[in-house]
CSV table of C-alpha atoms and ligand atoms in Angstrom, one decimal:
chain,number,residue,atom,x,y,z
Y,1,UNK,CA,-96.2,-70.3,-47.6
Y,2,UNK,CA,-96.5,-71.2,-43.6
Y,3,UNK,CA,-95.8,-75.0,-42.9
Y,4,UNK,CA,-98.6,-77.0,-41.7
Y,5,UNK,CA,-98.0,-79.2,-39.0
Y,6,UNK,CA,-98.7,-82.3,-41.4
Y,7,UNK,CA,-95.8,-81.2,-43.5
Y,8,UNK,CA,-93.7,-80.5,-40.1
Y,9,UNK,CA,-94.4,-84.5,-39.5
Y,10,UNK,CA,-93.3,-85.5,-43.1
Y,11,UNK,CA,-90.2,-83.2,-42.8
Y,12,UNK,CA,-88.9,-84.4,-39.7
Y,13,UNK,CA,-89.6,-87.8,-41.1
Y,14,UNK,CA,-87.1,-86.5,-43.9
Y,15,UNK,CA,-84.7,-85.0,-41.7
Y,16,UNK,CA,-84.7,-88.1,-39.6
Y,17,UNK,CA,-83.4,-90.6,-43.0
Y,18,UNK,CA,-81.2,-88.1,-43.9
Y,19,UNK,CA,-78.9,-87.8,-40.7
Y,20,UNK,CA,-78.9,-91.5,-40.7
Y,21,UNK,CA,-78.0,-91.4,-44.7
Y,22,UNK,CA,-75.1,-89.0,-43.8
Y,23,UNK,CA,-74.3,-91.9,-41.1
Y,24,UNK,CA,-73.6,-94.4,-43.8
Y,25,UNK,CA,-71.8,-92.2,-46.4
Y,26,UNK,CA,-69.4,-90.8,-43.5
Y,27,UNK,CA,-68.5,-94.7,-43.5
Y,28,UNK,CA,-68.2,-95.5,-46.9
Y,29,UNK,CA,-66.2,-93.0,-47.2
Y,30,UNK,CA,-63.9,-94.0,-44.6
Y,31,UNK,CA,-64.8,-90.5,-42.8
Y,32,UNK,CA,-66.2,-86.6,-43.8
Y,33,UNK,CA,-67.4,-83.9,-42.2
Y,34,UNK,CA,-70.5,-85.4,-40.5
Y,35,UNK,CA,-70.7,-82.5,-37.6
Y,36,UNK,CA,-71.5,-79.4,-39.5
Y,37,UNK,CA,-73.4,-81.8,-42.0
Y,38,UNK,CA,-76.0,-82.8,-39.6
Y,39,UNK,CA,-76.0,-79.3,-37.7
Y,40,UNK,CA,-77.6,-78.3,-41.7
Y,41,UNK,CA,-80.0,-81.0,-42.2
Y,42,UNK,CA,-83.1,-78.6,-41.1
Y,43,UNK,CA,-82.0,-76.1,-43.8
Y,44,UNK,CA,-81.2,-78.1,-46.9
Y,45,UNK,CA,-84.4,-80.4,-46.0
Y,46,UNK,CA,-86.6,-77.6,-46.1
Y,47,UNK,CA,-85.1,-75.6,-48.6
Y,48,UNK,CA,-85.3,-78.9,-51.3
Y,49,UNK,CA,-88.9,-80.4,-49.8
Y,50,UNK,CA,-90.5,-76.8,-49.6
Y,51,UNK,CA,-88.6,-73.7,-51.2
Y,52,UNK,CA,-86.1,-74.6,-53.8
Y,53,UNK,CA,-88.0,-74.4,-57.8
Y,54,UNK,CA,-85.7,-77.4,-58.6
Y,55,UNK,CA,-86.0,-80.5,-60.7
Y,56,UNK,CA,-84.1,-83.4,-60.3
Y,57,UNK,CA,-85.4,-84.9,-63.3
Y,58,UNK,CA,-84.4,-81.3,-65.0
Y,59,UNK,CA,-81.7,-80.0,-63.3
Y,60,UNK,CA,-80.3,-77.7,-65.4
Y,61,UNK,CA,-83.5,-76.5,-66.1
Y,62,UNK,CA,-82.8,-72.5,-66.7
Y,63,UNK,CA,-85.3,-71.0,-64.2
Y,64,UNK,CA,-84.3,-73.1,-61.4
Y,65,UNK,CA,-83.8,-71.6,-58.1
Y,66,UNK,CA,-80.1,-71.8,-57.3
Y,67,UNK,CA,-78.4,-73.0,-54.3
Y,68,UNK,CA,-74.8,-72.4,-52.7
Y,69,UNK,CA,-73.7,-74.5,-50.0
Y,70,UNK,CA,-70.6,-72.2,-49.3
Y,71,UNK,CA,-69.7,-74.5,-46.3
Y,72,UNK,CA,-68.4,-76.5,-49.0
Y,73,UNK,CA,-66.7,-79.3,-46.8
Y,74,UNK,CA,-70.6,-80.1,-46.2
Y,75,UNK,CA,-70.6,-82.1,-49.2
Y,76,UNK,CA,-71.4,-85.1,-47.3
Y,77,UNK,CA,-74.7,-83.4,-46.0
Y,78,UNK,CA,-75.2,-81.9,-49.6
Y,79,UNK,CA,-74.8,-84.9,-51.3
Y,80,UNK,CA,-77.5,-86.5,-48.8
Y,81,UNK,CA,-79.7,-84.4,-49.7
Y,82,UNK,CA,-79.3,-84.5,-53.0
Y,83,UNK,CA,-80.0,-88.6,-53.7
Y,84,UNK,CA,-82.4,-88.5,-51.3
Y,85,UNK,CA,-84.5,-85.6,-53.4
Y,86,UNK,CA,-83.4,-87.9,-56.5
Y,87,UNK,CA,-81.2,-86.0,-58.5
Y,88,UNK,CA,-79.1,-89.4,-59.0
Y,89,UNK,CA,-79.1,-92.8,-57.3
Y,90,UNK,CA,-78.6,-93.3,-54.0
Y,91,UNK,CA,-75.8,-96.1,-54.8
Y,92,UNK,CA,-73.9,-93.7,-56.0
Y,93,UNK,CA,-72.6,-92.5,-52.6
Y,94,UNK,CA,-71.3,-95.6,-52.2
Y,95,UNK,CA,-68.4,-94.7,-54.0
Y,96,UNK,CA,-68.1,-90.8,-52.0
Y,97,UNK,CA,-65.1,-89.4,-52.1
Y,98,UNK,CA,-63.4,-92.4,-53.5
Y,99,UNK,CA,-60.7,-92.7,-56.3
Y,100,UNK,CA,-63.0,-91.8,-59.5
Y,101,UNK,CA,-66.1,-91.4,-58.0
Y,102,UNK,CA,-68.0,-88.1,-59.2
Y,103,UNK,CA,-68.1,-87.3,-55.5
Y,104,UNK,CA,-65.3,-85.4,-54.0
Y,105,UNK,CA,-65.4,-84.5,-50.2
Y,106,UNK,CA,-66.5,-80.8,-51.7
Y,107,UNK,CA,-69.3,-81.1,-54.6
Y,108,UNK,CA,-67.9,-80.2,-57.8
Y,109,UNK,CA,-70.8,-79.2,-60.2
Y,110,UNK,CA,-69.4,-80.1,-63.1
Y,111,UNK,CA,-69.7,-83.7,-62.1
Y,112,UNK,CA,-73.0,-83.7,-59.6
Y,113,UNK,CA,-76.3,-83.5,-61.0
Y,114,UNK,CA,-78.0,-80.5,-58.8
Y,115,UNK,CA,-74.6,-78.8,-58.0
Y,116,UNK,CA,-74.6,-74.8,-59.3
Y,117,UNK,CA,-71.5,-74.0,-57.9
Y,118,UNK,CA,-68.9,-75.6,-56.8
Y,119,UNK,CA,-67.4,-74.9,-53.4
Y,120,UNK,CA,-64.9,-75.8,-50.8
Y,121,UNK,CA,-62.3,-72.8,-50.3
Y,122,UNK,CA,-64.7,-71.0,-47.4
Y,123,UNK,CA,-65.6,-67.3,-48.1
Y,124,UNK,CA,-66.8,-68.0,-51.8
Y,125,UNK,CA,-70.4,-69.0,-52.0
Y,126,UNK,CA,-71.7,-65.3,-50.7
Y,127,UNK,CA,-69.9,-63.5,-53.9
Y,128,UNK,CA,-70.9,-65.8,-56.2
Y,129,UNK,CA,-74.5,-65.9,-55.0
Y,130,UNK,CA,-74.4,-62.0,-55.1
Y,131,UNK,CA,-73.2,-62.2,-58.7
Y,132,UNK,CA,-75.9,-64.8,-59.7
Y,133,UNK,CA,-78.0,-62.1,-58.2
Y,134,UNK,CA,-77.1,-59.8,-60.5
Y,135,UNK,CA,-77.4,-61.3,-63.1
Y,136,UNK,CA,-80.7,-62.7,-62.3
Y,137,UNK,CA,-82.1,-59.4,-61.7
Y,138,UNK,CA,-80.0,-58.0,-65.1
Y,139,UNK,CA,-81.9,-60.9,-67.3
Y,140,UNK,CA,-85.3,-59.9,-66.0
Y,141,UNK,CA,-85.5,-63.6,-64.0
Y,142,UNK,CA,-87.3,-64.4,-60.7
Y,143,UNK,CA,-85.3,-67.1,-59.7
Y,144,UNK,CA,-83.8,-66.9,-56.3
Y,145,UNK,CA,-80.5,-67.6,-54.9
Y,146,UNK,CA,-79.9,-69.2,-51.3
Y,147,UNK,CA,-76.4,-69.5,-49.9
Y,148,UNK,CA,-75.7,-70.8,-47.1
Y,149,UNK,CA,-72.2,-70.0,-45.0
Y,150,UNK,CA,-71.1,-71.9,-41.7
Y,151,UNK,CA,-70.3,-69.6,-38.8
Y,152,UNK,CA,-66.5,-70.1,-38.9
Y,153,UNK,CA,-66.5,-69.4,-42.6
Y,154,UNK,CA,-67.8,-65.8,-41.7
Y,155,UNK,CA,-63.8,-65.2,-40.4
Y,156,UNK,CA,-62.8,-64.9,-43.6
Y,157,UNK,CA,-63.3,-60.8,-44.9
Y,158,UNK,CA,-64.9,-62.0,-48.6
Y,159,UNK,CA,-67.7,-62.5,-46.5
Y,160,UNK,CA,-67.9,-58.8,-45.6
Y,161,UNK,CA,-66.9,-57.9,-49.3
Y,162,UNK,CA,-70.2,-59.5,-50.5
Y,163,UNK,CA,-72.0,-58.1,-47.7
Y,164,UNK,CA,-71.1,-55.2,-48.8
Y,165,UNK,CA,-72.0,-55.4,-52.3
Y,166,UNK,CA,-75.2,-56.9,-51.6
Y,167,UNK,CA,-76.4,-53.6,-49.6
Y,168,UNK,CA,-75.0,-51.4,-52.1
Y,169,UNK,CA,-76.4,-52.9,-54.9
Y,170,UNK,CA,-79.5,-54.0,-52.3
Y,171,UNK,CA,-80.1,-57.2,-53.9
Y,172,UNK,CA,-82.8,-58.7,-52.8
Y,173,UNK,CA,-83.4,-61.6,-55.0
Y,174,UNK,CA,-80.7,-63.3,-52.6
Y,175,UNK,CA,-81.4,-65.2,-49.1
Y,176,UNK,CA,-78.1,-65.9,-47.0
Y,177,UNK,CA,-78.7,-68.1,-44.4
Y,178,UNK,CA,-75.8,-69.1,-41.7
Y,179,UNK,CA,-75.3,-72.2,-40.1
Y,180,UNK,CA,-74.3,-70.8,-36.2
Y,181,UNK,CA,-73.2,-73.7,-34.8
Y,182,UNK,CA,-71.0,-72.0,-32.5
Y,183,UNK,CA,-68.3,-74.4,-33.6
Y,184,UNK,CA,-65.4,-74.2,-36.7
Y,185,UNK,CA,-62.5,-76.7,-37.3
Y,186,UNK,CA,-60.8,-76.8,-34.2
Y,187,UNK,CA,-62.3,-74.9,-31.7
Y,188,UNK,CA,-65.5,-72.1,-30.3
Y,189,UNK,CA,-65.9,-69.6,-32.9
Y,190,UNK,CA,-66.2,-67.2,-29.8
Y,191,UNK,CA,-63.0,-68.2,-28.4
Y,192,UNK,CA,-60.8,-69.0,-31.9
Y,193,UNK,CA,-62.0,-65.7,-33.9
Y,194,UNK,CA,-64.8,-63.8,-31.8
Y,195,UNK,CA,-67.9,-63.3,-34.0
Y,196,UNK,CA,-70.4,-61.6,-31.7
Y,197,UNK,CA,-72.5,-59.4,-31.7
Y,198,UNK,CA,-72.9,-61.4,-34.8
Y,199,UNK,CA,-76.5,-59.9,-35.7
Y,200,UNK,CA,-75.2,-56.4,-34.6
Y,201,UNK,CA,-72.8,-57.0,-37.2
Y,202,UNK,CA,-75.0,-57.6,-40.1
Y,203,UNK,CA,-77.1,-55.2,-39.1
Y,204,UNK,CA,-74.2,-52.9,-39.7
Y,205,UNK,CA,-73.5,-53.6,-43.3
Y,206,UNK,CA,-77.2,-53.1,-44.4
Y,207,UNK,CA,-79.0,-56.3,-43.8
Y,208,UNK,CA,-81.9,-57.6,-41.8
Y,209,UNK,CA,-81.1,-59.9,-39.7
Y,210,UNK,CA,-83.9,-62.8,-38.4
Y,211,UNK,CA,-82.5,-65.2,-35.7
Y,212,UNK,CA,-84.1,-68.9,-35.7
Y,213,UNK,CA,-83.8,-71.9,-34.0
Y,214,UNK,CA,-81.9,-73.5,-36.9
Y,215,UNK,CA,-83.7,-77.0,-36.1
Y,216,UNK,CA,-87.0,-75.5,-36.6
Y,217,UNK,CA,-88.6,-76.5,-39.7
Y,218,UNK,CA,-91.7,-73.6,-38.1
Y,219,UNK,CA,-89.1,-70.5,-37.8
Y,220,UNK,CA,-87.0,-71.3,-40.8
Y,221,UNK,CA,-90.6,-71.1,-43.2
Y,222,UNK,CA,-91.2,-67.9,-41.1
Y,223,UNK,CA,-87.9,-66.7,-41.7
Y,224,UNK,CA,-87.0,-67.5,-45.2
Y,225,UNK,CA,-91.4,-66.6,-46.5
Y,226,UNK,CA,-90.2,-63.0,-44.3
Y,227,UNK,CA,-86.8,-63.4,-46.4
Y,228,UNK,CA,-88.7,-64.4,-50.1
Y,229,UNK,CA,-90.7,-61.0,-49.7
Y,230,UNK,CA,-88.6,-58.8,-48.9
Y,231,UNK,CA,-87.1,-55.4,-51.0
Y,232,UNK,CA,-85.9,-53.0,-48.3
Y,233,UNK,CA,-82.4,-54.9,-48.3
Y,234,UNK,CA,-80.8,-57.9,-48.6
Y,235,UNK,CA,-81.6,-60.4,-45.8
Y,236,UNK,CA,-79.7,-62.5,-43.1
Y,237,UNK,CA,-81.4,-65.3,-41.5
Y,238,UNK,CA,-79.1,-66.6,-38.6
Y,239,UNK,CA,-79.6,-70.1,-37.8
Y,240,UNK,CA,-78.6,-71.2,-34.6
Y,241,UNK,CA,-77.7,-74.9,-34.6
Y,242,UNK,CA,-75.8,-77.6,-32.8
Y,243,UNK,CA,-73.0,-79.3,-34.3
Y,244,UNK,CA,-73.5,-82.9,-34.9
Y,245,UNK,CA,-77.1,-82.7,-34.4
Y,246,UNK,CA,-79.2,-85.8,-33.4
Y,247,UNK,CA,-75.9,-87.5,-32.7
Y,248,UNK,CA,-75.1,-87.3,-28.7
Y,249,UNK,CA,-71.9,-88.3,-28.8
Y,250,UNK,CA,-71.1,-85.5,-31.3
Y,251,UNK,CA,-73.4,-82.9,-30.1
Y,252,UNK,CA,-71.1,-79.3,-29.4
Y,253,UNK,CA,-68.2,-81.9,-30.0
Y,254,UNK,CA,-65.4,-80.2,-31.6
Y,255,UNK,CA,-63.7,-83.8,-32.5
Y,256,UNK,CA,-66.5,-84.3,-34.5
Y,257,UNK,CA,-65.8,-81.5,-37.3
Y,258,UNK,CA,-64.4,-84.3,-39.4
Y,259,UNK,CA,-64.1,-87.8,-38.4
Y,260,UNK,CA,-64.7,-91.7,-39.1
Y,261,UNK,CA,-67.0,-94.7,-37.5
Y,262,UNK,CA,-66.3,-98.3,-37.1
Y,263,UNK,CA,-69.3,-99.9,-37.3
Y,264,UNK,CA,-69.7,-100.1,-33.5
Y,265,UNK,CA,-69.7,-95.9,-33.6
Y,266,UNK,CA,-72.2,-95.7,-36.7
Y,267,UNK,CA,-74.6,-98.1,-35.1
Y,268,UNK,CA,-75.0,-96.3,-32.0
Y,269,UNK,CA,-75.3,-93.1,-34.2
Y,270,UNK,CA,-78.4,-94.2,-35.9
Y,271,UNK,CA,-79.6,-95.1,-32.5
Y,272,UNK,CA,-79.0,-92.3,-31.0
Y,273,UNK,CA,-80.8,-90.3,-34.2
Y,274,UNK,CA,-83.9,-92.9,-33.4
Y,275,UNK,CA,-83.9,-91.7,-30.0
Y,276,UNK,CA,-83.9,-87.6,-30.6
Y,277,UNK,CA,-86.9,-88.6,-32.8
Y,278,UNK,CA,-88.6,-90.9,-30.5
Y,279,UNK,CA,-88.6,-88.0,-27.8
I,301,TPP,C1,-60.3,-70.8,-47.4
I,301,TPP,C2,-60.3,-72.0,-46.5
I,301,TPP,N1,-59.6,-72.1,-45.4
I,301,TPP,C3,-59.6,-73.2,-44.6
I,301,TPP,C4,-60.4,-74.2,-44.9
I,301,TPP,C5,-60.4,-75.5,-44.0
I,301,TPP,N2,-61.7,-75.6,-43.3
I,301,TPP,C6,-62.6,-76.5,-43.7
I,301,TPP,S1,-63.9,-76.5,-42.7
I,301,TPP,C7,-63.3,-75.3,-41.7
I,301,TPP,C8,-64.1,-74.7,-40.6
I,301,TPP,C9,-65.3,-74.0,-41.0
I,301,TPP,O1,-66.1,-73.7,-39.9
I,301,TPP,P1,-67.6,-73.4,-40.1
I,301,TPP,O2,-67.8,-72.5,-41.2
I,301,TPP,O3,-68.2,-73.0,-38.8
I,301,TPP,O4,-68.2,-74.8,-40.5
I,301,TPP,P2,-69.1,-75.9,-39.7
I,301,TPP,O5,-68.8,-75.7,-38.3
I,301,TPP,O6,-70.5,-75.5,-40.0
I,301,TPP,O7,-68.8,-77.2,-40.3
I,301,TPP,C10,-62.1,-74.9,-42.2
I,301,TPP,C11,-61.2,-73.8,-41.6
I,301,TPP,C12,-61.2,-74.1,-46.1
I,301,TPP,N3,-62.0,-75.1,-46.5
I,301,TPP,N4,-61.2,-73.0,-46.9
């Protein structure tokens, strides 16, 4: 399923609204975690314009493909993505992460349309997508899971538990997917709780490992079609990504893990997202 360079154009095109979209829900909602939102865009975009068997108009349709955003406090991203695909209308962000609005900073699938699994509290998403897995394969479906975990997340040892799991019980029907950023909540991930040799690591508890540039749309469709065919073991694809993504002033920017605009800061955001694009 290789990406043609007309669907590269129409993808970046995607990629492009969405950062600004996350631009104007980070100020509506007064502020959210907009750096390791945009450092994702790439990964949701093409898993929901390419991969993902979903339908917003059916989204609880039974042999969907499911999704984990693990990196829960992505929301904002998520969400993005979401409106923009059309599982609900856009408008509806306007109220994000407000007193009774169906969005809270973290998805809750209960109350969003395209939501599996609700997430938040980091080191979740992999052993619930491992159990889905199961199950899948148990029932005789061939629906596939993606769950996808932020760098910093991978400090916490559930992470390791699933791993684990997933080799022993070499599922297969599962494709975890990491957001390396390089940054977590208040600092390097090298220099707050050292992850490298990160691929080494994998490696080591069964799983294949395939390192992209994480803004790729062209190595993420090599990686996740090498991922979608695979039954050795459980695949890893390790996307290497900047924090805050198309935004300069919040590119490798720690301050930028959570934070609000004025409109002075959100305008020269979507210029600066023009820009990358213009280049
Ligand atoms: C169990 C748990 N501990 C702490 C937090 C608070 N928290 C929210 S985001 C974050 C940093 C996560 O870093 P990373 O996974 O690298 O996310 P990204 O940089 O991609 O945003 C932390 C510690 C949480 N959500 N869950």
């Amino acid at each position: 399923m290789a990406v043609s360079e007309q669907e590269i154009k129409e993808l970046e095109e995607i990629a492009k609204n969405t950062r600004k979209d996350i631009v104007n829900v980070t100020v509506w909602a007064g502020g959210a975690h907009i750096g390791g939102a945009l450092s994702m865009v790439e990964i949701l975009v093409i898993l929901y314009y390419k991969y993902l068997n979903v339908d917003p108009a059916n989204p609880d349709k039974p042999d969907r493909d499911r999704f984990i955003l693990s990196k829960g406090h992505g929301g904002v991203g998520y969400a993005s993505v979401l409106a923009r695909k059309g599982f609900f209308d856009f408008d509806l962000l306007k109220t994000f992460n407000q007193f009774k609005s169906p969005f809270g900073m973290h998805l809750d699938a209960n109350k969003v349309k395209g939501v599996d699994v609700s997430t938040g509290s980091l080191g979740h998403g992999l052993p619930m997508a491992v159990g889905l897995s199961l199950g899948a394969r148990l029932r005789k479906e061939s629906w596939k899971i993606y769950c996808l975990l932020g760098d910093g997340e991978c400090n916490e040892g559930t992470v390791w538990e699933a791993a684990m799991a997933a080799r022993q019980f070499n599922v297969t029907n599962m494709i975890t997917i990491v957001d390396r950023n390089q940054l977590m909540i208040d600092g390097r991930t090298e220099e707050i709780m050292g992850l490298e040799p990160f691929a080494d690591k994998w490696k080591a508890f069964g799983f294949i490992v395939k390192e992209v540039d994480g803004h790729s749309f062209k190595e993420l469709a090599e990686a996740i079609d090498f991922a979608g065919n695979q039954d050795e073991a459980p695949v890893v694809i390790i996307a290497n990504t900047k924090k805050g993504r198309g935004v300069a002033y919040m590119e490798d920017n720690v301050k930028w893990h959570y934070g609000s605009m004025n409109s002075t800061l959100a305008e020269q955001a979507r210029e600066s997202i023009d820009k990358m694009y213009a280049a």
